[in-house]
Coordinates of C-alpha atoms in Angstrom, one line a residue:
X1359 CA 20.6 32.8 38.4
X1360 CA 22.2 30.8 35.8
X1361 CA 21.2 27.1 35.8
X1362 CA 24.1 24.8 36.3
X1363 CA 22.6 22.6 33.7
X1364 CA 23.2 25.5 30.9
X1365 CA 25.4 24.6 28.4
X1366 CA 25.8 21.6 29.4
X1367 CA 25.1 19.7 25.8
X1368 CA 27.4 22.1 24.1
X1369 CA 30.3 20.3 25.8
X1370 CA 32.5 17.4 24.3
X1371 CA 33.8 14.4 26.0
X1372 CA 37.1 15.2 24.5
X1373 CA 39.1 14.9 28.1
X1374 CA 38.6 13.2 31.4
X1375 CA 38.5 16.5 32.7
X1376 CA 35.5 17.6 30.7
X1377 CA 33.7 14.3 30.9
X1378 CA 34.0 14.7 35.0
X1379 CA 33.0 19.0 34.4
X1380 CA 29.8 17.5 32.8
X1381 CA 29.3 14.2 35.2
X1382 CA 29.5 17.2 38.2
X1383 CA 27.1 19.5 36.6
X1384 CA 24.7 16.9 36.4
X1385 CA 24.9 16.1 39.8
X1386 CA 24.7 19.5 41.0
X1387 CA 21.0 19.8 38.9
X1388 CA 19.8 16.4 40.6
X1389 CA 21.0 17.6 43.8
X1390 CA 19.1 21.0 43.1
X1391 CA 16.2 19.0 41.8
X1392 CA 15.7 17.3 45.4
X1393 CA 16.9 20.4 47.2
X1394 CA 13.9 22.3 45.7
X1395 CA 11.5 19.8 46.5
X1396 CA 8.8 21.2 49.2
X1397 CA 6.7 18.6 51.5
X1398 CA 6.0 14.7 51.1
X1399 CA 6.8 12.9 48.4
X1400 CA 4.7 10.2 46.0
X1401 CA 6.4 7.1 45.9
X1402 CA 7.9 7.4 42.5
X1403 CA 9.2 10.8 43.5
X1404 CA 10.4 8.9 47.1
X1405 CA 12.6 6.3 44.6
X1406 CA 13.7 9.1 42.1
X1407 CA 15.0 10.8 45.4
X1408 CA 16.7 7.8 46.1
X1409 CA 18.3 7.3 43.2
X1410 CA 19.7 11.1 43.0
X1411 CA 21.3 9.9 46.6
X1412 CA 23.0 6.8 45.4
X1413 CA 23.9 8.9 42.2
X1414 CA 25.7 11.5 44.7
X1415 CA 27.5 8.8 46.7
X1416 CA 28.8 6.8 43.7
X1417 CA 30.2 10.6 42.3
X1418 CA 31.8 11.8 45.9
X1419 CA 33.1 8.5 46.9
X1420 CA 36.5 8.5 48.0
X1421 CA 37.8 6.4 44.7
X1422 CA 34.5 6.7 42.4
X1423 CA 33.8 4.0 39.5
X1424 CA 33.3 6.0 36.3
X1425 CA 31.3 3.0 34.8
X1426 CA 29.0 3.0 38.6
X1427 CA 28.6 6.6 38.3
X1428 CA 27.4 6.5 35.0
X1429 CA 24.7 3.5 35.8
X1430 CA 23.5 5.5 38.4
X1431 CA 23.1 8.3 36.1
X1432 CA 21.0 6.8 34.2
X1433 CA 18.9 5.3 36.7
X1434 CA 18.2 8.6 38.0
X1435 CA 17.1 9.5 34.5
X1436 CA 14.8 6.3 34.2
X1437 CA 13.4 7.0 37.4
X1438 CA 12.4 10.8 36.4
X1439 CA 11.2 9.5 33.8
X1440 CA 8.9 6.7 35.8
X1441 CA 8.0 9.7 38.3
X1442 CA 6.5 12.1 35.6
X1443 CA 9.8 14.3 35.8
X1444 CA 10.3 14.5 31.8
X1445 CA 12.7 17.7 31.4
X1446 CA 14.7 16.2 34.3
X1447 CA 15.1 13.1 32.2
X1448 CA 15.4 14.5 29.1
X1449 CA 18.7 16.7 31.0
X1450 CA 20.3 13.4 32.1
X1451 CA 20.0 11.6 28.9
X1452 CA 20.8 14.7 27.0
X1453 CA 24.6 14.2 29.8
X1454 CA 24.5 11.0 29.3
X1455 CA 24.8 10.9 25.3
X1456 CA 27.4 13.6 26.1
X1457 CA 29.5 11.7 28.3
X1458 CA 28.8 8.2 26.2
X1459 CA 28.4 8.5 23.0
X1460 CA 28.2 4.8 22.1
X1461 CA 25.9 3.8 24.7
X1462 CA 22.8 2.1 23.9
X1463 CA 21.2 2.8 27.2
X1464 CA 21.8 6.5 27.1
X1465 CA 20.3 6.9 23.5
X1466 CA 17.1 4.8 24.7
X1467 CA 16.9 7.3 27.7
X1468 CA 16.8 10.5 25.3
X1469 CA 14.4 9.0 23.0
X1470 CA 12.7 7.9 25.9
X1471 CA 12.1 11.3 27.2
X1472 CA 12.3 13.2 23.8
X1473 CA 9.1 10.8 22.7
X1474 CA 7.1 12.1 26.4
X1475 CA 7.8 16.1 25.4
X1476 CA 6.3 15.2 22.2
X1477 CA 9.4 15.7 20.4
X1478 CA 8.3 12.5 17.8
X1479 CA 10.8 13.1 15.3
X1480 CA 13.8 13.6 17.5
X1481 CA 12.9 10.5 19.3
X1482 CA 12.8 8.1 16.4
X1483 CA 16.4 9.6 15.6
X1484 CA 17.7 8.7 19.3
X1485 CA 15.7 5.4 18.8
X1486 CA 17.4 4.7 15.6
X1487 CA 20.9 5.3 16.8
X1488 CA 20.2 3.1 19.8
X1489 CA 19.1 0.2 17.6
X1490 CA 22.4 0.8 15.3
X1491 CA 24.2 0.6 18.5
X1492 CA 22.5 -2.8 19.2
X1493 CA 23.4 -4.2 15.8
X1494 CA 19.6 -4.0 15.2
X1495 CA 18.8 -6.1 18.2
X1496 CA 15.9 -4.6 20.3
X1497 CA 12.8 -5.5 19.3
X1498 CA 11.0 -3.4 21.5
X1499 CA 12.5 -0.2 20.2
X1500 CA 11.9 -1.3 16.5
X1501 CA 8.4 -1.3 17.8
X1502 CA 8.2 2.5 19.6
X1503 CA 9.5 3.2 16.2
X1504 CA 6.6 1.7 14.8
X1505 CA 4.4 3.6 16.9
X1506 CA 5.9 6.5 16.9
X1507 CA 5.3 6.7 13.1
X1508 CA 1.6 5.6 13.5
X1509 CA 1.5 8.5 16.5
X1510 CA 2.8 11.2 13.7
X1511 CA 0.9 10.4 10.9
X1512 CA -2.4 10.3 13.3
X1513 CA -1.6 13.8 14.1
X1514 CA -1.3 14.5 10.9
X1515 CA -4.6 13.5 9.7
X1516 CA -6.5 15.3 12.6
X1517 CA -4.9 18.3 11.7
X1518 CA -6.0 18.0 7.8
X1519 CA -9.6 17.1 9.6
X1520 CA -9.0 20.6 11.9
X1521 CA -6.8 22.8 10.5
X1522 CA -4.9 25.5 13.3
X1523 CA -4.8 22.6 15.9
X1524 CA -0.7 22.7 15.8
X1525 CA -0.6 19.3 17.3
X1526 CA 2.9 17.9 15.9
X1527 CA 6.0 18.6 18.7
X1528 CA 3.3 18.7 21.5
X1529 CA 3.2 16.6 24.2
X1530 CA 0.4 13.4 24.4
X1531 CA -1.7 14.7 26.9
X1532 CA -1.5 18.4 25.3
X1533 CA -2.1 16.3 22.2
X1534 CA -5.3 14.5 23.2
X1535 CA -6.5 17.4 25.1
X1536 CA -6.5 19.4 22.1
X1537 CA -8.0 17.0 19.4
X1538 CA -11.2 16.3 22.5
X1539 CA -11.6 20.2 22.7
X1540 CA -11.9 20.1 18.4
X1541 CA -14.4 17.2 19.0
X1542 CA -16.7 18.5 21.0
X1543 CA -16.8 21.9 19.1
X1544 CA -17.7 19.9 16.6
X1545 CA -20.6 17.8 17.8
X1546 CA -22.1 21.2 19.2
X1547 CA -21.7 22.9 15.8
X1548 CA -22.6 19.8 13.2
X1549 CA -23.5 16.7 15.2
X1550 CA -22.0 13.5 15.5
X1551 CA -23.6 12.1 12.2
X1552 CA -21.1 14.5 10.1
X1553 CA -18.5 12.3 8.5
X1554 CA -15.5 14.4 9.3
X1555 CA -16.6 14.7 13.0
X1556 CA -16.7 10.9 12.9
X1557 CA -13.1 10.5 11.3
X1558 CA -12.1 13.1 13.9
X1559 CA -12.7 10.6 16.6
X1560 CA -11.4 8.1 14.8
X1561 CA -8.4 9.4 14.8
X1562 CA -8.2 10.6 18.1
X1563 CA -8.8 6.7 19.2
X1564 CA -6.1 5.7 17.5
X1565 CA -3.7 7.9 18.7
X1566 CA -5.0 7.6 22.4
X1567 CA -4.4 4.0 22.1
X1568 CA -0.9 4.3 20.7
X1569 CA -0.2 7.4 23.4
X1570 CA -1.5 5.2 26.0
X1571 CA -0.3 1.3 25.4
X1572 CA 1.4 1.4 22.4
X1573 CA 1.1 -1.5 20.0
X1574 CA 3.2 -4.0 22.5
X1575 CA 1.0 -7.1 23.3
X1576 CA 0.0 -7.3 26.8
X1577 CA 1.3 -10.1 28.3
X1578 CA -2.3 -11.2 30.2
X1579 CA -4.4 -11.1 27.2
X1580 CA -2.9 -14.1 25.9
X1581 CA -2.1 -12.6 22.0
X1582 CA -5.2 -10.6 21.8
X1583 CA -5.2 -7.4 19.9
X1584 CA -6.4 -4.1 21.6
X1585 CA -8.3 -2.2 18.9
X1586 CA -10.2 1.1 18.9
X1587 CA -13.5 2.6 17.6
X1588 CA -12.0 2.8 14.1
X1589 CA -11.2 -0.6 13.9
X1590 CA -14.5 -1.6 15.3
X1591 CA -16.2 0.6 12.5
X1592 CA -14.5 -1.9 10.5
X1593 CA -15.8 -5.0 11.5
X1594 CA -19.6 -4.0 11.3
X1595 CA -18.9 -1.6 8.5
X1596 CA -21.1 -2.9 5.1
X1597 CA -23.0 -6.0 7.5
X1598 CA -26.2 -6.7 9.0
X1599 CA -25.9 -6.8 12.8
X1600 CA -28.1 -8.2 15.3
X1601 CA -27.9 -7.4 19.0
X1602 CA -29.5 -10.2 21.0
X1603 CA -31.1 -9.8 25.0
X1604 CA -30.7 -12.7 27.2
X1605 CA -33.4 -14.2 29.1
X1606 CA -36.1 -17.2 28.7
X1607 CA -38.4 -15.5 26.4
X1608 CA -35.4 -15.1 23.9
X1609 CA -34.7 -18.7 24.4
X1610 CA -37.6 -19.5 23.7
X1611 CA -38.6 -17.2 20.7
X1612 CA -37.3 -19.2 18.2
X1613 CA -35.2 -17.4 16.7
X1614 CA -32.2 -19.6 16.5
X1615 CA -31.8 -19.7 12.8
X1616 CA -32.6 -16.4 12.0
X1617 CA -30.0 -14.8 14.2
X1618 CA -26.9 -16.7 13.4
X1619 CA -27.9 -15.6 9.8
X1620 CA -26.6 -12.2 10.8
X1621 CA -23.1 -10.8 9.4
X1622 CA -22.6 -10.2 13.0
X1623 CA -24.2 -11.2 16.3
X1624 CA -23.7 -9.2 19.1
X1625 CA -24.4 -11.2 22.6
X1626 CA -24.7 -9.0 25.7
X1627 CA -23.2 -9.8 29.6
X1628 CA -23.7 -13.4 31.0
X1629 CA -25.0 -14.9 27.8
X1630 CA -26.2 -18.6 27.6
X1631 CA -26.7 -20.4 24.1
X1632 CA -29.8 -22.5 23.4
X1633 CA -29.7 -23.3 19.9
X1634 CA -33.5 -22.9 18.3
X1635 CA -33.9 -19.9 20.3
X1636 CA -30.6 -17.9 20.6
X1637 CA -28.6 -19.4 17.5
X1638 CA -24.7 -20.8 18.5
X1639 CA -22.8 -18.1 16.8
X1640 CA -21.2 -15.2 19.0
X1641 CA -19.2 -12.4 17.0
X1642 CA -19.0 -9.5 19.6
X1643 CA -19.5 -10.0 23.2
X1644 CA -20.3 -6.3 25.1
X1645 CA -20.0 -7.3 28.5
X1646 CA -20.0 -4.7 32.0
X1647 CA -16.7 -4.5 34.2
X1648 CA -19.2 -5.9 36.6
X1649 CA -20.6 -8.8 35.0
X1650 CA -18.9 -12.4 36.2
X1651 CA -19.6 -15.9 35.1
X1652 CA -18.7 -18.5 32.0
X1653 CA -19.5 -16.2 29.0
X1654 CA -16.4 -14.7 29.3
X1655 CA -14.9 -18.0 28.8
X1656 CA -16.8 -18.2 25.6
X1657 CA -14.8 -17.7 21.9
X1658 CA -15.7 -15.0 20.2
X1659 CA -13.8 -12.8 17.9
X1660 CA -14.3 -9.6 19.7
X1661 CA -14.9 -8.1 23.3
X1662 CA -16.2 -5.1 24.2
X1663 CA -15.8 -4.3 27.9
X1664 CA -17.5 -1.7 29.2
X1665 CA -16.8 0.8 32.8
X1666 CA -17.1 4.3 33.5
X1667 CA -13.8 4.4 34.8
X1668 CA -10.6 3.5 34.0
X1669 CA -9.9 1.7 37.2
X1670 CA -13.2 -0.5 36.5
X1671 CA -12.0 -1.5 32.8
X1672 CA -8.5 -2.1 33.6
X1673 CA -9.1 -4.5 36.4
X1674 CA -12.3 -6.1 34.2
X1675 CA -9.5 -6.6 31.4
X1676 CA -7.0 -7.8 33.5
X1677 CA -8.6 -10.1 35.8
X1678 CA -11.5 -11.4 33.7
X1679 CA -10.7 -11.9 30.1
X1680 CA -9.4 -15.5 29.6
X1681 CA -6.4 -15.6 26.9
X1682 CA -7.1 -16.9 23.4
X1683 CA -11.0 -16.7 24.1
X1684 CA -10.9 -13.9 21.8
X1685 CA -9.0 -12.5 18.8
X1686 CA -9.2 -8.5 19.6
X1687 CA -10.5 -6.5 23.1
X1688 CA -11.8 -2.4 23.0
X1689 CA -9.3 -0.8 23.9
X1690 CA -9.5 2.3 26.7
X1691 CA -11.7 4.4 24.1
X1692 CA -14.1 1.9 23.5
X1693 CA -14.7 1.8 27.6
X1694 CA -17.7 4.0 27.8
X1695 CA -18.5 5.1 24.2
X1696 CA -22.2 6.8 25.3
X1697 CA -20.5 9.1 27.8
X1698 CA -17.1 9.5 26.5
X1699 CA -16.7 13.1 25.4
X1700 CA -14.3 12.2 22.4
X1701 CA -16.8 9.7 21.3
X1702 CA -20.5 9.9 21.4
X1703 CA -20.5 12.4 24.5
X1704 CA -24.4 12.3 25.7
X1705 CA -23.4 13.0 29.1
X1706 CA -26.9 13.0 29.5
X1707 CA -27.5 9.2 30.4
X1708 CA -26.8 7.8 33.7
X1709 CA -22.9 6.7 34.5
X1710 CA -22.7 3.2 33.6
X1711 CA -25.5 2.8 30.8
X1712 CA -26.9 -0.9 30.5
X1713 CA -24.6 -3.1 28.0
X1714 CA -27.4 -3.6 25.7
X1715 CA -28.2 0.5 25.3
X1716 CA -24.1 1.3 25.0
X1717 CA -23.4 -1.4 21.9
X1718 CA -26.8 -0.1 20.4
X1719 CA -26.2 3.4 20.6
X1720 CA -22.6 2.8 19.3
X1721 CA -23.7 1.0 16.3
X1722 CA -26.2 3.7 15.7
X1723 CA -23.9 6.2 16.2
X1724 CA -20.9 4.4 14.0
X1725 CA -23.9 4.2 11.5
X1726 CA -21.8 1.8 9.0
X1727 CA -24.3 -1.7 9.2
X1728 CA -26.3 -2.1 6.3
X1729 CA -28.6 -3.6 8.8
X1730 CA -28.9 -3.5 12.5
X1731 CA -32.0 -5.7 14.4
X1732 CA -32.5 -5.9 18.3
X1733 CA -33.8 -9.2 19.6
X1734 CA -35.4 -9.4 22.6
X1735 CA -34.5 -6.1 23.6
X1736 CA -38.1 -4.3 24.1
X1737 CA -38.7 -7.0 26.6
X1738 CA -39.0 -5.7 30.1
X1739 CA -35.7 -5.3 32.3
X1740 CA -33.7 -5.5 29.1
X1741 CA -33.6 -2.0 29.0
X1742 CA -33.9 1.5 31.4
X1743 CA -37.1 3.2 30.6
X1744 CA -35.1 6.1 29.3
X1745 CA -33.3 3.8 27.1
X1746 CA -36.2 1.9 25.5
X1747 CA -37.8 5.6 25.0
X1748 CA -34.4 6.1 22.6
X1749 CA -35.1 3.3 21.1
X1750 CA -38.4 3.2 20.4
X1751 CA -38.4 6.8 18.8
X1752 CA -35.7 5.5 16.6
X1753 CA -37.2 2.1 15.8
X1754 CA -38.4 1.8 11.7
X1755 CA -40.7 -1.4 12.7
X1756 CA -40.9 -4.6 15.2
X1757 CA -42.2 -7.9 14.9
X1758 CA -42.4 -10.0 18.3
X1759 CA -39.4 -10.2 19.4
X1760 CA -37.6 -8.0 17.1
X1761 CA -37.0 -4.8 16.8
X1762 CA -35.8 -2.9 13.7
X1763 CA -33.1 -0.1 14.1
X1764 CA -32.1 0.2 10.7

């Protein structure tokens, strides 16, 4: 049976008769949409339902607004949008740009649902002719331009790394599911040492992150930059690193100067500062989802928080860091780097690996420090026994307190 919906794009606004042909069609397809539904609902499915209903109420009423109807239109496509209903949007924005061809909020809705199918390059054209509309006011669409750009040429780069992927014109999470099925062919057949393997995930961070959050500024982190493993790579890339263990014997170890001699010093959960032992300087703070207390209050210039789940990071990130006490955060792919298969991927070690053993085996793994030195780290409870066995076998030398990695 012939969709109501077909054809529906090919026809022009040229009448009031037309424009109300179309406007009916499209209500006919939402109506079928909620008709065809079978069982309970989700909530974002319950409030799409709703808004089909006010949608078909505004369009039968006895004198119907034409400028009502067509706000309820596009709430309905907003909402399918919102309730993971993408071709239903992309139909209603695909009417709506039909019925108004001038309207700003009908161009953001098809570039809006164009950009969730995938469709990267027919989205920045809708975006673009919504910010022409706009007289160039819309800051926030000049910025899922951005984005989108970043998103393309991301794709393109894993597919020079893996040639055959066919990623561009796919959807994000076909996208992503793709790239992580390349990654962990390749850590089976050459490791995670080879370089391209390495750029591989790289790129896959990046474009997870821009799939996933975009490059808008969350609110609640007070101006701080979300940034992935490849800008992380960055920061340690060419510097000596030293990862320092908390307790009374590093405290007391003097070791004060030595440490904040470091490029970088990494400090690790619910770190305190005593000067001659610890040194004052903090660079990267890798701190649990389940780890409370003042360090997070501390400056530093980057966090690393880590959780096995998403649900654990985001309410970590969210309700712990304090805004402006620190310039960037790890982003969602920086969450669980051991375990993550599009990272590291040892699925081998226990869900939720100890701070100090994650930021270790991540430097190791990066393997861009001209220098990387534990302190305080082989002392008892710093490490699981399975942990301290990695890093003894990988240890090139130790003196007292510290421990040689590279």
């Amino acid at each position: 049976m012939k969709k109501p919906w077909a054809g529906l794009t090919r026809l022009r606004p040229g009448s009031v008769a037309r424009a109300e042909d179309l406007l009916t069609a499209c209500v006919r397809e939402c109506a079928g949409y909620v008709a065809a539904l079978d069982g309970e609902t989700d909530r974002k499915r319950a409030r799409l339902v709703a808004s089909i209903g006010a949608l078909v109420a505004e369009h039968t009423a006895h004198e119907p607004s034409a400028d009502a109807s067509f706000a309820a239109l596009l709430e309905v496509g907003r909402r399918a949008l919102d309730a993971g209903e993408v071709r239903l949007a992309r139909r209603v924005a695909d009417a709506s740009v039909a019925l108004r061809s001038r309207s700003k909020g009908a161009w953001r809705l098809r570039g809006q649902a164009l950009e969730a199918l995938g469709r990267d390059v027919d989205a920045a054209a809708a975006y673009e002719r919504h910010l022409a509309l706009a007289g160039g006011d819309g800051e926030d669409i000049a910025l899922r331009l951005v984005v989108l750009n970043e998103k393309r040429a991301a794709l393109v780069e894993a597919g020079r790394i893996e040639p055959g992927l066919g990623l561009e014109g796919r959807p994000p999470a076909v996208a992503r599911a793709a790239m992580t099925g390349a990654l962990r062919q390749r850590i089976t057949e050459r490791g995670a040492a080879d370089p391209a393997t390495r750029k591989l995930a790289e790129v896959y961070g990046t474009y997870s992150r821009l799939a996933e959050r975009g490059r808008a500024s969350d609110p609640l982190l007070g101006g701080t930059e979300p940034i992935g493993v490849g800008q992380f790579r960055q920061q340690v890339a060419g510097r000596s690193v030293c990862v320092v263990g908390n307790g009374e014997e590093v405290a007391a170890g003097g070791h004060g100067a030595e440490i904040d001699g470091y490029d970088v010093v990494v400090r690790l959960d619910s770190f305190q500062l005593h000067a001659a032992g610890t040194g004052e300087r903090t660079d990267v703070h890798a701190v649990s989802h389940r780890c409370g207390g003042p360090a997070w209050r501390r400056e530093v210039r980057t966090r690393l928080v880590f959780g096995e789940a998403t649900h654990q990071w985001q309410h970590a990130v969210r309700r712990r860091l304090v805004p402006g006490a620190q310039e960037f955060v790890g982003d969602r792919t920086l969450r669980r780097p051991v375990r993550d298969p599009a990272l590291i991927g040892e699925s081998g070690w226990a869900a939720d690996a100890g701070t100090g053993f994650q930021i270790v085996r991540l430097l190791d793994f990066l393997d861009v420090s001209s220098r990387i030195d534990l302190i305080g780290l082989g002392l008892p409870g710093q490490l699981r026994a399975e942990e301290q066995q990695w890093v003894t076998a990988r240890a090139k030398g130790a003196d007292g307190l510290r421990i040689a990695l590279r």
